[in-house]
Amino acid sequence: MNASAKSILITGAGSGIGRDAAFALAALGHHVHATTANDAQAEALRTECITRQLPMTVFRLDITSADDRALAAPLELDVLINNAGVGESGSLADVPIERVRRTFEVNVFGTLELTQLVLRGMIGRRRGTVLFISSIAGRLPVPFLMPYSMSKFALSAAGAGLRAEMDQLGAGIQVALIEPGAFHTGFNQAMTARKYEWMATGSYFSGQTARLQAAEARQFGLLEAASTRSIVKLIVKAALARRPRLRYTAPWVQGLGVRLARIFGA
Ligand SMILES: NC(=O)c1ccc[n+]([C@@H]2O[C@H](COP(=O)([O-])OP(=O)(O)OC[C@H]3O[C@@H](n4cnc5c(N)ncnc54)[C@H](OP(=O)(O)O)[C@@H]3O)[C@@H](O)[C@H]2O)c1
């Protein structure tokens, strides 16, 4: 490991963007703690590390578990990448609130609890970078994905607010937001499908499920980038920057679309 190698912990690294970012950072020679939601994912990731000959420390860190979060306390981390996330969909008019609460439990509260724990060490050492993987759905409300979209609005607000607070503290802590557009990791399909577990009966939109499903499939079919390369590149850039920007978004065209929509009042 070279002298400038950083110690980096990434959550939700068992799949998708998190796994790809973990391998990209490990390939650059950094010491990556790739943490996963469960033991099965950790086992699979360890095997993949051996196959790819890219050493990483792999362990389960369910961010909603205080015992699991405590595993991060003794690590002298330079960078925390809060990537773990879940998605729930459905109309706010009738989505079971327990599903909304669970989404916030992972995407907001678990993420913040882990961040607070890691910040303690970083502030003591007077250096460190915290990244939040939010979403463009945290900048524009997405109908029928609002449980997820609201949680990402909260996360984007948290990242921007924490950054200003850390600047005022003057302890050398950097905070940045990664706000991906749509990427084909399977996350969007699982999230959109989840509402059909309960919507078929007793929803105001029960009669519209076929139309909704077709529209979602069309929308993600058009929007999703096949490869995570562009977003992983930005995660690596933000993680290693001396002074990262507040926000990073890819694919760039979706980022531009969001900025324009916000200018025009969405
Ligand atoms: N793909 C997109 O289009 C897109 C767009 C914008 C933002 N994002 C964000 O990017 C991040 C990564 O998403 P992805 O697309 O790569 O999907 P993904 O493959 O499902 O990655 C999310 C990972 O987080 C894990 N996770 C869930 N709950 C957890 C918990 N309590 N503790 C630890 N890990 C947990 C998941 O494990 P399980 O598989 O067991 O749930 C999964 O491995 C998420 O925060 C997502 O919101 C994705």
Short mmCIF file of C-alpha atoms and ligand atoms in Angstrom, two decimals:
data_model
loop_
_atom_site.label_atom_id
_atom_site.label_comp_id
_atom_site.label_asym_id
_atom_site.label_seq_id
_atom_site.Cartn_x
_atom_site.Cartn_y
_atom_site.Cartn_z
CA MET A 1 0.00 0.00 0.00
CA ASN A 2 1.51 3.40 -0.97
CA ALA A 3 2.01 6.23 1.55
CA SER A 4 -0.89 8.30 0.21
CA ALA A 5 -3.30 5.35 0.40
CA LYS A 6 -6.47 6.17 2.30
CA SER A 7 -8.53 4.05 4.64
CA ILE A 8 -12.03 4.02 3.16
CA LEU A 9 -15.24 2.43 4.45
CA ILE A 10 -18.14 1.96 2.08
CA THR A 11 -21.58 0.69 3.09
CA GLY A 12 -23.87 -1.43 0.92
CA ALA A 13 -20.86 -2.73 -1.03
CA GLY A 14 -22.42 -6.15 -1.58
CA SER A 15 -23.88 -5.08 -4.92
CA GLY A 16 -24.31 -2.36 -7.54
CA ILE A 17 -22.69 1.05 -7.30
CA GLY A 18 -21.16 0.35 -3.88
CA ARG A 19 -19.43 -2.83 -5.01
CA ASP A 20 -18.12 -1.18 -8.17
CA ALA A 21 -16.84 1.85 -6.23
CA ALA A 22 -15.14 -0.44 -3.69
CA PHE A 23 -13.27 -2.30 -6.45
CA ALA A 24 -12.34 0.97 -8.21
CA LEU A 25 -10.84 2.40 -4.99
CA ALA A 26 -9.07 -0.86 -4.12
CA ALA A 27 -7.58 -0.96 -7.64
CA LEU A 28 -6.02 2.46 -6.91
CA GLY A 29 -4.26 0.98 -3.89
CA HIS A 30 -6.50 2.30 -1.13
CA HIS A 31 -7.40 0.21 1.90
CA VAL A 32 -11.11 -0.42 1.39
CA HIS A 33 -13.41 -1.70 4.10
CA ALA A 34 -16.21 -3.02 1.91
CA THR A 35 -19.22 -3.62 4.14
CA THR A 36 -22.41 -5.42 3.26
CA ALA A 37 -26.01 -5.73 4.42
CA ASN A 38 -25.66 -9.40 5.38
CA ASP A 39 -23.21 -12.30 5.77
CA ALA A 40 -24.11 -13.97 2.46
CA GLN A 41 -23.17 -10.82 0.54
CA ALA A 42 -19.93 -10.55 2.53
CA GLU A 43 -19.02 -14.13 1.65
CA ALA A 44 -19.71 -13.58 -2.06
CA LEU A 45 -17.70 -10.34 -2.06
CA ARG A 46 -14.72 -12.02 -0.36
CA THR A 47 -14.73 -14.67 -3.10
CA GLU A 48 -14.88 -11.95 -5.77
CA CYS A 49 -11.91 -10.14 -4.16
CA ILE A 50 -9.85 -13.32 -4.44
CA THR A 51 -10.87 -13.84 -8.07
CA ARG A 52 -10.02 -10.25 -8.97
CA GLN A 53 -6.86 -10.26 -6.81
CA LEU A 54 -7.93 -7.00 -5.20
CA PRO A 55 -7.52 -7.19 -1.43
CA MET A 56 -10.22 -5.53 0.67
CA THR A 57 -11.46 -5.97 4.21
CA VAL A 58 -15.00 -7.31 3.92
CA PHE A 59 -17.52 -7.58 6.73
CA ARG A 60 -21.24 -7.27 7.41
CA LEU A 61 -22.34 -3.83 8.56
CA ASP A 62 -26.10 -3.49 8.67
CA ILE A 63 -26.30 0.26 9.21
CA THR A 64 -29.51 -0.08 11.24
CA SER A 65 -27.73 -2.28 13.81
CA ALA A 66 -25.86 -0.50 16.62
CA ASP A 67 -23.67 -3.58 17.17
CA ASP A 68 -22.68 -3.66 13.49
CA ARG A 69 -22.05 0.09 13.39
CA ALA A 70 -19.74 -0.24 16.38
CA LEU A 71 -17.38 -2.30 14.18
CA ALA A 72 -16.47 0.94 12.39
CA ALA A 73 -15.44 2.78 15.57
CA PRO A 74 -11.86 1.48 15.93
CA LEU A 75 -11.01 1.96 12.23
CA GLU A 76 -9.05 5.14 11.57
CA LEU A 77 -11.01 6.11 8.50
CA ASP A 78 -10.04 8.84 6.06
CA VAL A 79 -13.23 8.44 4.03
CA LEU A 80 -16.74 7.20 4.80
CA ILE A 81 -18.95 6.48 1.78
CA ASN A 82 -22.58 6.18 2.85
CA ASN A 83 -23.91 4.15 -0.06
CA ALA A 84 -26.32 1.65 1.55
CA GLY A 85 -29.91 2.33 0.57
CA VAL A 86 -33.34 0.82 0.11
CA GLY A 87 -36.27 1.86 -2.05
CA GLU A 88 -40.00 1.85 -1.44
CA SER A 89 -42.63 3.05 -3.85
CA GLY A 90 -46.37 3.69 -3.97
CA SER A 91 -48.65 6.67 -3.59
CA LEU A 92 -48.30 8.83 -0.49
CA ALA A 93 -52.10 8.73 -0.33
CA ASP A 94 -52.09 5.13 0.84
CA VAL A 95 -48.60 3.64 1.19
CA PRO A 96 -48.40 1.82 4.54
CA ILE A 97 -46.48 4.23 6.78
CA GLU A 98 -44.41 1.38 8.18
CA ARG A 99 -42.81 1.06 4.72
CA VAL A 100 -41.97 4.77 4.68
CA ARG A 101 -40.56 4.50 8.20
CA ARG A 102 -38.35 1.54 7.21
CA THR A 103 -37.00 3.49 4.25
CA PHE A 104 -36.04 6.41 6.49
CA GLU A 105 -34.59 4.00 9.06
CA VAL A 106 -31.98 2.87 6.51
CA ASN A 107 -31.53 5.82 4.14
CA VAL A 108 -31.58 8.57 6.77
CA PHE A 109 -31.34 7.44 10.41
CA GLY A 110 -28.94 4.49 10.02
CA THR A 111 -26.80 6.57 7.68
CA LEU A 112 -26.68 9.47 10.15
CA GLU A 113 -25.93 7.24 13.13
CA LEU A 114 -22.98 5.66 11.33
CA THR A 115 -21.80 9.09 10.17
CA GLN A 116 -21.90 10.49 13.72
CA LEU A 117 -19.90 7.55 15.01
CA VAL A 118 -17.24 7.88 12.31
CA LEU A 119 -17.13 11.68 12.60
CA ARG A 120 -16.07 11.39 16.25
CA GLY A 121 -12.76 9.85 15.18
CA MET A 122 -12.36 12.09 12.14
CA ILE A 123 -12.91 15.29 14.12
CA GLY A 124 -10.45 14.07 16.76
CA ARG A 125 -7.81 13.48 14.05
CA ARG A 126 -8.83 16.72 12.31
CA ARG A 127 -9.24 15.13 8.89
CA GLY A 128 -11.73 13.07 6.94
CA THR A 129 -14.27 13.01 4.15
CA VAL A 130 -17.89 11.90 4.35
CA LEU A 131 -19.83 11.16 1.17
CA PHE A 132 -23.57 10.59 1.02
CA ILE A 133 -24.90 8.68 -1.96
CA SER A 134 -28.24 10.42 -2.37
CA SER A 135 -30.11 10.61 -5.69
CA ILE A 136 -31.55 13.00 -8.23
CA ALA A 137 -34.81 11.79 -6.64
CA GLY A 138 -33.57 13.83 -3.66
CA ARG A 139 -33.67 16.98 -5.82
CA LEU A 140 -36.93 16.41 -7.74
CA PRO A 141 -40.01 14.71 -6.25
CA VAL A 142 -40.86 11.53 -8.18
CA PRO A 143 -44.56 10.57 -8.04
CA PHE A 144 -45.16 6.97 -6.91
CA LEU A 145 -41.54 6.77 -5.67
CA MET A 146 -42.10 9.30 -2.90
CA PRO A 147 -41.18 7.15 0.13
CA TYR A 148 -37.73 6.80 -1.46
CA SER A 149 -37.67 10.30 -2.93
CA MET A 150 -38.50 11.91 0.45
CA SER A 151 -35.75 9.96 2.17
CA LYS A 152 -33.23 11.15 -0.41
CA PHE A 153 -34.46 14.77 -0.08
CA ALA A 154 -33.75 14.40 3.66
CA LEU A 155 -30.32 12.92 2.92
CA SER A 156 -29.36 15.63 0.43
CA ALA A 157 -30.44 18.29 2.93
CA ALA A 158 -28.46 16.53 5.65
CA GLY A 159 -25.32 16.45 3.51
CA ALA A 160 -25.54 20.13 2.59
CA GLY A 161 -26.27 21.18 6.18
CA LEU A 162 -23.54 19.00 7.69
CA ARG A 163 -21.03 20.39 5.18
CA ALA A 164 -21.75 23.96 6.33
CA GLU A 165 -21.50 22.89 9.99
CA MET A 166 -18.17 21.13 9.42
CA ASP A 167 -16.83 24.19 7.59
CA GLN A 168 -17.74 26.31 10.60
CA LEU A 169 -16.09 23.82 12.98
CA GLY A 170 -12.86 24.18 11.03
CA ALA A 171 -11.70 20.63 11.84
CA GLY A 172 -10.79 19.75 8.25
CA ILE A 173 -13.83 17.57 7.60
CA GLN A 174 -15.12 17.45 4.02
CA VAL A 175 -18.72 16.51 3.20
CA ALA A 176 -20.11 15.93 -0.29
CA LEU A 177 -23.20 14.57 -1.98
CA ILE A 178 -23.27 12.11 -4.85
CA GLU A 179 -26.64 12.34 -6.58
CA PRO A 180 -26.86 9.56 -9.20
CA GLY A 181 -29.42 9.55 -11.98
CA ALA A 182 -30.78 6.17 -13.07
CA PHE A 183 -28.36 3.22 -13.33
CA HIS A 184 -29.24 -0.35 -14.21
CA THR A 185 -28.28 -2.14 -10.99
CA GLY A 186 -31.67 -3.75 -10.37
CA PHE A 187 -32.39 -1.25 -7.59
CA ASN A 188 -35.08 0.63 -9.54
CA GLN A 189 -36.87 -2.55 -10.65
CA ALA A 190 -36.97 -3.87 -7.07
CA MET A 191 -38.18 -0.51 -5.76
CA THR A 192 -40.95 -0.06 -8.31
CA ALA A 193 -42.09 -3.69 -7.92
CA ARG A 194 -42.34 -3.42 -4.13
CA LYS A 195 -45.56 -1.42 -4.22
CA TYR A 196 -47.40 -4.18 -6.12
CA GLU A 197 -47.02 -6.34 -2.99
CA TRP A 198 -49.84 -4.30 -1.46
CA MET A 199 -51.37 -2.07 -4.18
CA ALA A 200 -53.45 -4.66 -6.01
CA THR A 201 -56.15 -4.44 -3.39
CA GLY A 202 -57.25 -1.46 -1.37
CA SER A 203 -55.29 1.30 -3.12
CA TYR A 204 -56.81 4.35 -4.79
CA PHE A 205 -54.65 3.32 -7.76
CA SER A 206 -55.58 -0.39 -7.88
CA GLY A 207 -57.26 0.10 -11.25
CA GLN A 208 -54.17 1.75 -12.73
CA THR A 209 -51.45 -0.74 -11.83
CA ALA A 210 -50.99 -2.14 -15.35
CA ARG A 211 -50.63 1.40 -16.78
CA LEU A 212 -48.25 2.41 -14.00
CA GLN A 213 -46.11 -0.69 -14.43
CA ALA A 214 -45.80 -0.14 -18.19
CA ALA A 215 -44.92 3.55 -17.73
CA GLU A 216 -42.23 2.73 -15.14
CA ALA A 217 -40.68 0.02 -17.31
CA ARG A 218 -40.61 2.47 -20.25
CA GLN A 219 -39.16 5.29 -18.15
CA PHE A 220 -36.34 3.25 -16.61
CA GLY A 221 -35.71 1.47 -19.91
CA LEU A 222 -35.03 4.87 -21.45
CA LEU A 223 -33.18 6.49 -18.57
CA GLU A 224 -31.00 3.84 -16.99
CA ALA A 225 -27.30 3.85 -17.80
CA ALA A 226 -26.12 0.29 -18.41
CA SER A 227 -22.77 0.79 -16.68
CA THR A 228 -22.02 2.39 -13.31
CA ARG A 229 -18.70 3.74 -14.65
CA SER A 230 -19.68 7.43 -14.76
CA ILE A 231 -20.99 7.55 -11.19
CA VAL A 232 -18.14 5.44 -9.80
CA LYS A 233 -15.67 7.88 -11.38
CA LEU A 234 -17.33 10.74 -9.49
CA ILE A 235 -17.39 8.81 -6.20
CA VAL A 236 -13.64 8.17 -6.55
CA LYS A 237 -13.04 11.82 -7.46
CA ALA A 238 -15.02 13.14 -4.48
CA ALA A 239 -13.50 10.62 -2.06
CA LEU A 240 -9.93 11.64 -2.96
CA ALA A 241 -10.41 15.41 -3.45
CA ARG A 242 -8.81 17.82 -0.93
CA ARG A 243 -11.93 20.00 -1.21
CA PRO A 244 -14.77 18.13 -2.94
CA ARG A 245 -17.65 20.04 -4.48
CA LEU A 246 -21.01 19.93 -2.67
CA ARG A 247 -22.75 17.90 -5.39
CA TYR A 248 -21.75 15.37 -8.04
CA THR A 249 -24.28 13.99 -10.55
CA ALA A 250 -24.10 11.48 -13.40
CA PRO A 251 -25.21 10.78 -16.09
CA TRP A 252 -24.60 14.50 -16.80
CA VAL A 253 -27.69 14.84 -18.99
CA GLN A 254 -29.94 13.77 -16.11
CA GLY A 255 -28.15 16.21 -13.81
CA LEU A 256 -28.78 18.97 -16.35
CA GLY A 257 -32.45 17.96 -16.60
CA VAL A 258 -32.84 18.22 -12.82
CA ARG A 259 -31.15 21.64 -12.68
CA LEU A 260 -33.40 22.97 -15.45
CA ALA A 261 -36.54 21.51 -13.86
CA ARG A 262 -35.64 23.19 -10.56
CA ILE A 263 -35.00 26.53 -12.30
CA PHE A 264 -38.42 26.28 -13.92
CA GLY A 265 -40.09 25.61 -10.58
CA ALA A 266 -40.44 21.82 -10.28
N1 LIG B 1 -29.41 2.55 -9.26
C1 LIG B 1 -29.90 3.79 -9.38
O1 LIG B 1 -30.53 4.15 -10.39
C2 LIG B 1 -29.69 4.78 -8.26
C3 LIG B 1 -30.04 6.10 -8.51
C4 LIG B 1 -29.86 7.05 -7.52
C5 LIG B 1 -29.33 6.69 -6.31
N2 LIG B 1 -28.99 5.39 -6.07
C6 LIG B 1 -28.46 5.07 -4.75
O2 LIG B 1 -27.23 4.42 -4.88
C7 LIG B 1 -27.02 3.57 -3.77
C8 LIG B 1 -26.64 2.19 -4.29
O3 LIG B 1 -27.73 1.69 -5.04
P1 LIG B 1 -27.56 0.58 -6.17
O4 LIG B 1 -28.25 1.06 -7.37
O5 LIG B 1 -26.15 0.15 -6.28
O6 LIG B 1 -28.49 -0.58 -5.60
P2 LIG B 1 -28.13 -1.87 -4.74
O7 LIG B 1 -27.27 -2.77 -5.53
O8 LIG B 1 -29.41 -2.40 -4.21
O9 LIG B 1 -27.24 -1.29 -3.56
C9 LIG B 1 -27.73 -0.93 -2.29
C10 LIG B 1 -27.01 -1.80 -1.28
O10 LIG B 1 -27.34 -1.36 0.05
C11 LIG B 1 -27.58 -2.53 0.81
N3 LIG B 1 -28.37 -2.26 2.01
C12 LIG B 1 -29.71 -2.15 2.15
N4 LIG B 1 -30.04 -1.95 3.43
C13 LIG B 1 -28.86 -1.95 4.13
C14 LIG B 1 -28.54 -1.81 5.49
N5 LIG B 1 -29.49 -1.66 6.42
N6 LIG B 1 -27.24 -1.85 5.86
C15 LIG B 1 -26.28 -2.03 4.93
N7 LIG B 1 -26.51 -2.18 3.62
C16 LIG B 1 -27.80 -2.13 3.23
C17 LIG B 1 -28.32 -3.43 -0.15
O11 LIG B 1 -28.38 -4.76 0.34
P3 LIG B 1 -29.67 -5.65 -0.10
O12 LIG B 1 -29.42 -6.01 -1.51
O13 LIG B 1 -29.63 -6.80 0.85
O14 LIG B 1 -30.87 -4.77 0.09
C18 LIG B 1 -27.46 -3.28 -1.39
O15 LIG B 1 -26.33 -4.12 -1.35
C19 LIG B 1 -28.32 3.58 -2.97
O16 LIG B 1 -28.19 4.47 -1.88
C20 LIG B 1 -29.33 4.11 -3.96
O17 LIG B 1 -30.39 4.79 -3.32
C21 LIG B 1 -29.16 4.42 -7.02
#
